[in-house]
Amino acid sequence: MSLAPSLPELIARARADLRMGVPIVLRSATGMSLAIAAEHLSKDRLETFKSIGPVVLAITARRATTLKAPAYDGDIARLELPADAKTSWIEAIANPADDLASPLKGPFVSAREGCAERHRAAIKLAKSAQLLPAVLLVNTDNAMTLAAQNGLTVVPAEEASPYMSLLAPLQDVVHARVPLAAHNAGRVHVFRPDDGGTEHFAIEIGKPDRNAPVLARLHSACFTGDIFGSLKCDCGPQLHAALTHMGEMGSGVLLYLNQEGRGIGHANKMRAYSLQDQGFDTVEANHRLGFEDDERDFRIGAAILKEMGFSAVNLMTNNPAKIARMQDQGIEVVSRVPLEVGKNSHNSAYLATKAEKSGHLL
């Protein structure tokens, strides 16, 4: 029996290291690279990277478009780091907070030669760590020695990159009765992914029949709306309206998925809010940060429903993407139950953008 960490355990380690500003090693058949997240880069580590060899800053094509930098690799761009680049320069490239204050940041030189697989894996790791999708990499044949000397995590990029696109198995860790305001017969299930990611929850109202379509809602966590009553979105009203309706019907399942800010995390969500204050809509803000319109994975919801024994739903949603994902994951959507609540003067433009750019049925 081996005590060595498995691939998902290595990925979890690497994700944690990047969040703390610790470098990792990415290896592939074409070479090896040291990688470190731009968001937590220290001056000392930047100078160490420079001393090893030419450094590149990997960013997404979305961020590259904002910066008017060539993205020769399609979905990412590899920006060659100027010799005199400081952490402040890297911060300005990675973080769009001050884009309007200093819009002219180029010209940029984008690498077009060599393999970008390790850079692509680094971006995926940064996203999964809910960091800004910007990572510094330096190629070195001495990476394994540096890893051994410094206790760095080594990740096989060619295996890790496709693995991170798979859905991690979910375990029903525990469930217990929790009387709720919506219904006395409430039960909360805790589901934990095998890849070390955050836990998700299923709130079961009453005793839904596993042989009939269940009234269901896929709700992505929104701490500002769900907890603090933020008026910038309709999340809190949707959460409480869904639970209330399930309580009135006597049964239902609300899946509370920890995919804050459309899957970009708390800090990046607040960055997006700050960009919205500068005049960008919710989709534009995500793009300027380097993310897609929506980074959530609704396969998680389908997997939880299956684990709980459900195969058909009456889905409470305004989002056609949720319906499509349930169906292609083998969950029959018998009907869509509209959930149009929470509109106010603060979020009317946000809701209009969801309808226009994300296809929400509002």
XYZ file of N, CA, C and O in Angstrom, residues 84-230:
588
model
N 12.478 44.610 -16.126
C 12.337 45.506 -14.978
C 10.967 45.403 -14.304
O 10.608 46.250 -13.475
N 10.201 44.381 -14.654
C 8.844 44.239 -14.097
C 8.886 44.020 -12.592
O 9.674 43.215 -12.084
N 8.037 44.766 -11.898
C 7.913 44.625 -10.447
C 6.559 43.995 -10.122
O 5.717 43.805 -10.999
N 6.361 43.685 -8.844
C 5.092 43.080 -8.436
C 3.923 44.005 -8.756
O 2.825 43.536 -9.056
N 4.147 45.319 -8.714
C 3.076 46.264 -9.015
C 2.642 46.148 -10.474
O 1.441 46.280 -10.781
N 3.581 45.912 -11.374
C 3.253 45.731 -12.799
C 2.418 44.473 -12.987
O 1.409 44.473 -13.689
N 2.839 43.414 -12.322
C 2.121 42.134 -12.436
C 0.721 42.261 -11.850
O -0.251 41.763 -12.421
N 0.600 42.962 -10.724
C -0.709 43.177 -10.103
C -1.634 43.930 -11.054
O -2.818 43.607 -11.184
N -1.098 44.930 -11.748
C -1.918 45.724 -12.669
C -2.387 44.910 -13.866
O -3.468 45.154 -14.407
N -1.588 43.932 -14.289
C -1.983 43.078 -15.409
C -3.027 42.056 -14.956
O -4.003 41.782 -15.655
N -2.831 41.501 -13.765
C -3.720 40.439 -13.272
C -5.054 40.975 -12.780
O -6.094 40.328 -12.951
N -5.031 42.167 -12.167
C -6.221 42.694 -11.500
C -6.731 43.931 -12.248
O -6.009 44.917 -12.378
N -7.972 43.922 -12.721
C -8.493 45.047 -13.507
C -8.983 46.231 -12.686
O -9.566 47.170 -13.238
N -8.740 46.235 -11.386
C -9.307 47.275 -10.521
C -8.987 48.684 -11.014
O -9.814 49.589 -10.924
N -7.764 48.886 -11.537
C -7.341 50.224 -11.946
C -7.216 50.359 -13.458
O -6.498 51.241 -13.947
N -7.889 49.496 -14.205
C -7.804 49.555 -15.671
C -8.205 50.922 -16.216
O -7.573 51.450 -17.131
N -9.268 51.487 -15.676
C -9.746 52.764 -16.198
C -8.809 53.910 -15.828
O -8.684 54.889 -16.574
N -8.124 53.773 -14.706
C -7.192 54.824 -14.276
C -5.923 54.809 -15.119
O -5.304 55.849 -15.354
N -5.507 53.620 -15.562
C -4.309 53.514 -16.415
C -4.597 52.505 -17.527
O -4.163 51.358 -17.472
N -5.349 52.929 -18.547
C -5.802 51.998 -19.583
C -4.705 51.515 -20.527
O -4.844 50.449 -21.134
N -3.618 52.251 -20.674
C -2.570 51.884 -21.634
C -1.448 51.151 -20.903
O -0.574 51.778 -20.299
N -1.479 49.831 -20.945
C -0.497 49.033 -20.203
C 0.532 48.360 -21.110
O 1.529 47.854 -20.634
N 0.273 48.315 -22.397
C 1.158 47.614 -23.313
C 2.308 48.487 -23.783
O 2.623 49.496 -23.149
N 2.905 48.126 -24.923
C 2.582 46.924 -25.707
C 3.106 45.646 -25.043
O 4.110 45.688 -24.331
N 2.401 44.549 -25.277
C 2.771 43.270 -24.703
C 3.402 42.384 -25.763
O 3.027 42.421 -26.932
N 4.332 41.560 -25.318
C 4.923 40.543 -26.180
C 4.400 39.194 -25.706
O 4.657 38.787 -24.567
N 3.639 38.529 -26.565
C 3.064 37.229 -26.212
C 3.886 36.114 -26.843
O 4.217 36.178 -28.038
N 4.211 35.115 -26.028
C 4.941 33.958 -26.553
C 4.040 33.172 -27.485
O 2.842 33.037 -27.246
N 4.638 32.660 -28.560
C 3.864 31.834 -29.486
C 4.550 30.500 -29.778
O 3.967 29.642 -30.431
N 5.783 30.361 -29.324
C 6.527 29.119 -29.545
C 6.433 28.241 -28.303
O 6.253 28.722 -27.192
N 6.566 26.927 -28.514
C 6.595 25.998 -27.401
C 5.210 25.590 -26.930
O 4.195 26.126 -27.364
N 5.193 24.638 -26.018
C 3.946 24.059 -25.516
C 3.358 24.930 -24.404
O 4.091 25.419 -23.534
N 2.050 25.117 -24.448
C 1.370 25.933 -23.423
C 0.581 25.071 -22.441
O -0.208 25.601 -21.657
N 0.805 23.749 -22.465
C -0.007 22.857 -21.632
C 0.177 23.138 -20.146
O -0.785 23.130 -19.374
N 1.397 23.385 -19.717
C 1.633 23.658 -18.295
C 1.012 24.994 -17.889
O 0.494 25.133 -16.781
N 1.047 25.965 -18.771
C 0.444 27.271 -18.492
C -1.078 27.143 -18.385
O -1.710 27.759 -17.523
N -1.641 26.323 -19.261
C -3.093 26.094 -19.234
C -3.502 25.400 -17.927
O -4.513 25.751 -17.308
N -2.705 24.422 -17.499
C -2.988 23.732 -16.237
C -2.871 24.691 -15.056
O -3.646 24.620 -14.097
N -1.901 25.607 -15.132
C -1.718 26.578 -14.047
C -2.927 27.496 -13.922
O -3.378 27.807 -12.811
N -3.482 27.915 -15.058
C -4.679 28.759 -15.034
C -5.851 27.990 -14.427
O -6.626 28.536 -13.616
N -6.005 26.726 -14.800
C -7.093 25.915 -14.236
C -6.945 25.795 -12.726
O -7.932 25.861 -11.982
N -5.713 25.594 -12.258
C -5.477 25.486 -10.819
C -5.817 26.791 -10.112
O -6.430 26.791 -9.036
N -5.428 27.923 -10.706
C -5.728 29.220 -10.092
C -7.233 29.435 -10.009
O -7.743 29.917 -8.987
N -7.948 29.085 -11.068
C -9.404 29.220 -11.034
C -10.015 28.327 -9.963
O -10.912 28.746 -9.223
N -9.547 27.088 -9.881
C -10.115 26.168 -8.890
C -9.792 26.608 -7.473
O -10.505 26.262 -6.533
N -8.717 27.392 -7.319
C -8.365 27.953 -6.015
C -9.090 29.268 -5.757
O -8.885 29.898 -4.716
N -9.926 29.692 -6.720
C -10.704 30.937 -6.642
C -9.803 32.166 -6.504
O -10.115 33.135 -5.810
N -8.680 32.097 -7.218
C -7.763 33.220 -7.322
C -7.964 33.906 -8.666
O -8.627 33.373 -9.557
N -7.380 35.087 -8.824
C -7.358 35.698 -10.141
C -6.657 34.746 -11.109
O -5.606 34.174 -10.762
N -7.193 34.543 -12.305
C -6.587 33.587 -13.243
C -5.368 34.178 -13.939
O -5.383 34.500 -15.125
N -4.296 34.334 -13.179
C -3.038 34.865 -13.682
C -1.907 34.195 -12.897
O -1.879 34.264 -11.667
N -0.983 33.539 -13.624
C 0.056 32.743 -12.970
C 1.393 33.000 -13.651
O 1.481 33.025 -14.877
N 2.449 33.200 -12.850
C 3.800 33.324 -13.388
C 4.431 31.942 -13.507
O 4.321 31.130 -12.574
N 5.105 31.712 -14.641
C 5.793 30.440 -14.845
C 7.198 30.698 -15.379
O 7.406 31.630 -16.164
N 8.119 29.865 -14.936
C 9.473 29.884 -15.476
C 9.875 28.446 -15.741
O 9.735 27.575 -14.874
N 10.338 28.174 -16.949
C 10.758 26.826 -17.317
C 12.153 26.550 -16.769
O 13.033 27.424 -16.808
N 12.362 25.346 -16.268
C 13.677 24.962 -15.761
C 13.824 23.446 -15.728
O 12.904 22.736 -15.291
N 14.964 22.961 -16.190
C 15.260 21.526 -16.105
C 15.601 21.119 -14.684
O 15.685 19.927 -14.376
N 15.798 22.112 -13.812
C 16.198 21.863 -12.425
C 15.008 21.846 -11.475
O 15.174 21.896 -10.258
N 13.780 21.752 -12.037
C 12.576 21.892 -11.219
C 12.460 20.820 -10.138
O 12.070 21.128 -9.004
N 12.811 19.585 -10.445
C 12.645 18.509 -9.459
C 13.625 18.686 -8.295
O 13.286 18.408 -7.140
N 14.823 19.158 -8.603
C 15.791 19.433 -7.534
C 15.300 20.568 -6.648
O 15.361 20.499 -5.416
N 14.783 21.621 -7.283
C 14.237 22.742 -6.515
C 13.049 22.305 -5.663
O 12.886 22.754 -4.522
N 12.230 21.401 -6.217
C 11.085 20.899 -5.459
C 11.543 20.123 -4.237
O 10.997 20.294 -3.132
N 12.551 19.272 -4.407
C 13.057 18.476 -3.287
C 13.706 19.361 -2.234
O 13.540 19.143 -1.027
N 14.454 20.375 -2.678
C 15.150 21.254 -1.736
C 14.198 22.159 -0.959
O 14.486 22.530 0.182
N 13.067 22.500 -1.594
C 12.168 23.488 -0.996
C 10.801 22.934 -0.593
O 9.924 23.689 -0.176
N 10.627 21.619 -0.715
C 9.367 21.009 -0.302
C 8.188 21.424 -1.147
O 7.075 21.592 -0.632
N 8.398 21.609 -2.459
C 7.333 22.069 -3.344
C 6.498 20.899 -3.873
O 7.008 19.795 -4.084
N 5.228 21.154 -4.078
C 4.323 20.156 -4.642
C 4.579 20.034 -6.141
O 4.682 21.037 -6.847
N 4.673 18.796 -6.620
C 4.900 18.523 -8.036
C 3.629 17.929 -8.630
O 3.118 16.920 -8.134
N 3.120 18.561 -9.686
C 1.864 18.135 -10.305
C 2.123 17.753 -11.765
O 2.718 18.539 -12.507
N 1.683 16.554 -12.184
C 1.794 16.181 -13.594
C 0.731 16.906 -14.417
O -0.456 16.575 -14.356
N 1.142 17.906 -15.191
C 0.190 18.784 -15.875
C -0.680 18.044 -16.875
O -1.872 18.320 -16.997
N -0.110 17.101 -17.606
C -0.874 16.410 -18.651
C -1.986 15.545 -18.076
O -3.010 15.325 -18.716
N -1.800 15.056 -16.866
C -2.847 14.270 -16.207
C -3.805 15.173 -15.444
O -5.014 14.930 -15.414
N -3.263 16.217 -14.817
C -4.082 17.070 -13.954
C -5.080 17.900 -14.746
O -6.225 18.083 -14.308
N -4.667 18.416 -15.886
C -5.537 19.329 -16.634
C -6.863 18.680 -17.034
O -7.930 19.225 -16.748
N -6.846 17.490 -17.678
C -8.142 16.870 -17.989
C -8.888 16.394 -16.749
O -10.120 16.410 -16.713
N -8.151 15.986 -15.712
C -8.811 15.525 -14.483
C -9.641 16.645 -13.864
O -10.742 16.415 -13.361
N -9.132 17.882 -13.910
C -9.844 19.001 -13.296
C -11.124 19.356 -14.048
O -11.947 20.116 -13.537
N -11.282 18.831 -15.252
C -12.519 19.052 -15.999
C -13.577 18.007 -15.664
O -14.738 18.147 -16.054
N -13.171 16.962 -14.964
C -14.112 15.916 -14.558
C -14.839 16.343 -13.285
O -14.363 17.200 -12.536
N -15.981 15.721 -13.044
C -16.710 15.983 -11.806
C -16.192 15.060 -10.717
O -16.196 13.834 -10.875
N -15.719 15.643 -9.623
C -15.216 14.837 -8.518
C -16.371 14.068 -7.866
O -17.469 14.608 -7.695
N -16.162 12.801 -7.499
C -17.201 12.048 -6.800
C -17.621 12.747 -5.514
O -16.800 13.372 -4.836
N -18.906 12.674 -5.201
C -19.463 13.328 -4.015
C -19.930 12.283 -3.014
O -20.584 11.306 -3.394
N -19.608 12.499 -1.760
C -20.012 11.588 -0.703
C -21.047 12.256 0.199
O -20.864 13.396 0.614
N -22.142 11.532 0.485
C -23.140 12.008 1.447
C -22.570 11.743 2.837
O -22.718 10.660 3.395
N -21.867 12.744 3.393
C -21.121 12.562 4.633
C -22.046 12.336 5.822
O -21.850 11.446 6.650
N -23.086 13.158 5.913
C -24.001 13.054 7.046
C -25.296 13.779 6.694
O -25.306 14.688 5.854
N -26.385 13.378 7.289
C -27.619 14.142 7.173
C -28.350 14.070 8.510
O -28.236 13.098 9.251
N -29.057 15.150 8.810
C -29.724 15.231 10.106
C -30.974 16.085 9.989
O -31.080 16.944 9.106
N -31.933 15.847 10.883
C -33.183 16.602 10.894
C -32.916 18.019 11.383
O -32.250 18.233 12.402
N -33.423 19.011 10.641
C -33.304 20.416 11.018
C -34.653 21.075 10.764
O -35.010 21.351 9.615
N -35.446 21.322 11.810
C -36.720 22.037 11.597
C -36.464 23.430 11.014
O -35.607 24.165 11.511
N -37.182 23.763 9.977
C -36.973 25.029 9.283
C -38.204 25.910 9.379
O -39.309 25.409 9.601
N -38.024 27.192 9.169
C -39.164 28.096 9.150
C -40.137 27.713 8.046
O -41.353 27.866 8.187
N -39.591 27.186 6.953
C -40.439 26.810 5.823
C -41.220 25.529 6.087
O -42.317 25.348 5.545
N -40.644 24.638 6.898
C -41.307 23.348 7.155
C -40.630 22.674 8.335
O -39.400 22.602 8.403
N -41.429 22.168 9.251
C -40.858 21.507 10.430
C -40.060 20.269 10.077
O -39.082 19.933 10.748
N -40.500 19.568 9.022
C -39.824 18.330 8.623
C -38.741 18.657 7.601
O -38.875 18.383 6.404
N -37.667 19.283 8.071
C -36.530 19.588 7.208
C -35.368 18.672 7.535
O -35.206 18.229 8.681
N -34.569 18.361 6.536
C -33.392 17.519 6.728
C -32.260 18.074 5.867
O -32.460 18.362 4.685
N -31.095 18.245 6.466
C -29.947 18.791 5.745
C -28.918 17.694 5.503
O -28.496 17.002 6.436
N -28.536 17.543 4.231
C -27.498 16.596 3.824
C -26.227 17.367 3.494
O -26.283 18.407 2.834
N -25.084 16.855 3.923
C -23.789 17.455 3.616
C -23.055 16.552 2.631
O -22.808 15.373 2.926
N -22.718 17.085 1.465
C -22.002 16.338 0.438
C -20.593 16.898 0.299
O -20.406 18.101 0.119
N -19.614 16.004 0.371
C -18.208 16.406 0.304
C -17.558 15.817 -0.935
O -17.566 14.604 -1.137
N -16.955 16.666 -1.802
C -16.271 16.141 -2.994
C -14.949 15.480 -2.625
O -14.274 15.906 -1.676
N -14.572 14.463 -3.384
C -13.348 13.723 -3.100
C -12.074 14.493 -3.440
O -10.976 14.048 -3.095
N -12.201 15.619 -4.129
C -11.007 16.352 -4.549
C -10.580 17.424 -3.555
O -9.712 18.250 -3.858
N -11.168 17.420 -2.359
C -10.791 18.403 -1.352
C -11.475 19.738 -1.514
O -11.141 20.693 -0.820
N -12.442 19.826 -2.426
C -13.176 21.068 -2.643
C -14.177 21.341 -1.537
O -14.329 20.557 -0.587
N -14.897 22.451 -1.668
C -15.848 22.842 -0.641
C -17.077 21.937 -0.645
O -17.447 21.367 -1.675
N -17.702 21.839 0.512
C -18.881 20.987 0.660
C -20.127 21.668 0.105
O -20.219 22.892 0.068
N -21.073 20.853 -0.331
C -22.359 21.327 -0.833
C -23.461 20.725 0.048
O -23.233 19.744 0.769
N -24.654 21.313 -0.022
C -25.732 20.907 0.877
C -27.018 20.643 0.102
O -27.286 21.276 -0.920
N -27.787 19.720 0.611
C -29.129 19.477 0.094
C -30.103 19.634 1.248
O -29.957 18.975 2.287
N -31.073 20.524 1.084
C -32.109 20.724 2.097
C -33.348 19.982 1.623
O -33.967 20.361 0.622
N -33.663 18.913 2.317
C -34.804 18.072 1.942
C -36.013 18.472 2.777
O -35.976 18.437 4.017
N -37.075 18.873 2.105
C -38.308 19.277 2.774
C -39.293 18.115 2.728
O -39.591 17.573 1.652
N -39.807 17.730 3.900
C -40.760 16.622 3.956
C -40.102 15.305 3.569
O -38.906 15.098 3.786
N -40.900 14.422 2.955
C -40.407 13.117 2.503
C -40.759 12.938 1.029
O -41.738 12.249 0.689
N -39.972 13.547 0.131
C -40.295 13.461 -1.299
C -40.274 12.030 -1.805
O -39.411 11.232 -1.413
N -41.225 11.710 -2.675
C -41.324 10.391 -3.288
C -40.212 10.239 -4.326
O -40.133 11.011 -5.281
N -39.355 9.238 -4.132
C -38.246 9.018 -5.063
C -38.728 8.506 -6.421
O -37.969 8.542 -7.391
N -39.937 8.064 -6.515
C -40.465 7.525 -7.766
C -41.291 8.536 -8.548
O -41.916 8.192 -9.550
N -41.296 9.781 -8.093
C -42.055 10.842 -8.761
C -41.159 12.061 -8.924
O -40.155 12.214 -8.215
N -41.485 12.951 -9.868
C -40.689 14.170 -10.022
C -40.716 14.996 -8.739
O -41.776 15.219 -8.161
N -39.545 15.423 -8.290
C -39.446 16.189 -7.056
C -39.340 17.678 -7.401
O -38.694 18.062 -8.378
N -39.986 18.511 -6.599
C -39.837 19.956 -6.741
C -38.423 20.304 -6.275
O -38.065 20.058 -5.119
N -37.605 20.830 -7.172
C -36.182 21.028 -6.866
C -35.719 22.416 -7.280
O -36.255 23.030 -8.199
N -34.692 22.874 -6.583
C -34.061 24.150 -6.888
C -32.559 23.994 -6.744
O -32.073 23.458 -5.747
N -31.785 24.390 -7.770
C -30.334 24.470 -7.681
C -29.994 25.909 -7.325
O -30.175 26.809 -8.147
N -29.521 26.123 -6.108
C -29.250 27.487 -5.643
C -27.761 27.630 -5.355
O -27.204 26.907 -4.529
N -27.113 28.555 -6.050
C -25.696 28.810 -5.811
C -25.528 29.777 -4.644
O -26.222 30.794 -4.551
N -24.614 29.441 -3.747
C -24.394 30.253 -2.551
C -24.127 31.706 -2.903
O -23.394 32.012 -3.846
N -24.740 32.598 -2.135
C -24.542 34.049 -2.312
C -24.588 34.665 -0.919
O -25.662 34.977 -0.413
N -23.420 34.805 -0.287
C -23.434 35.243 1.109
C -23.998 36.651 1.252
O -24.645 36.969 2.246
N -23.786 37.515 0.252
C -24.305 38.878 0.364
C -25.821 38.909 0.270
O -26.484 39.645 1.004
N -26.377 38.112 -0.636
C -27.826 38.104 -0.811
C -28.542 37.196 0.163
O -29.565 37.566 0.753
N -28.001 35.982 0.372
C -28.667 34.993 1.220
C -28.625 35.365 2.695
O -29.570 35.095 3.445
N -27.522 35.974 3.120
C -27.320 36.247 4.551
C -27.566 37.715 4.898
O -28.260 38.028 5.866
N -27.007 38.628 4.092
C -27.044 40.037 4.455
C -28.168 40.820 3.789
O -28.344 42.004 4.064
N -28.899 40.165 2.901
C -30.015 40.846 2.258
C -29.598 41.871 1.230
O -30.266 42.892 1.055
N -28.496 41.618 0.517
C -28.039 42.538 -0.518
C -29.131 42.765 -1.560
O -29.835 41.836 -1.958
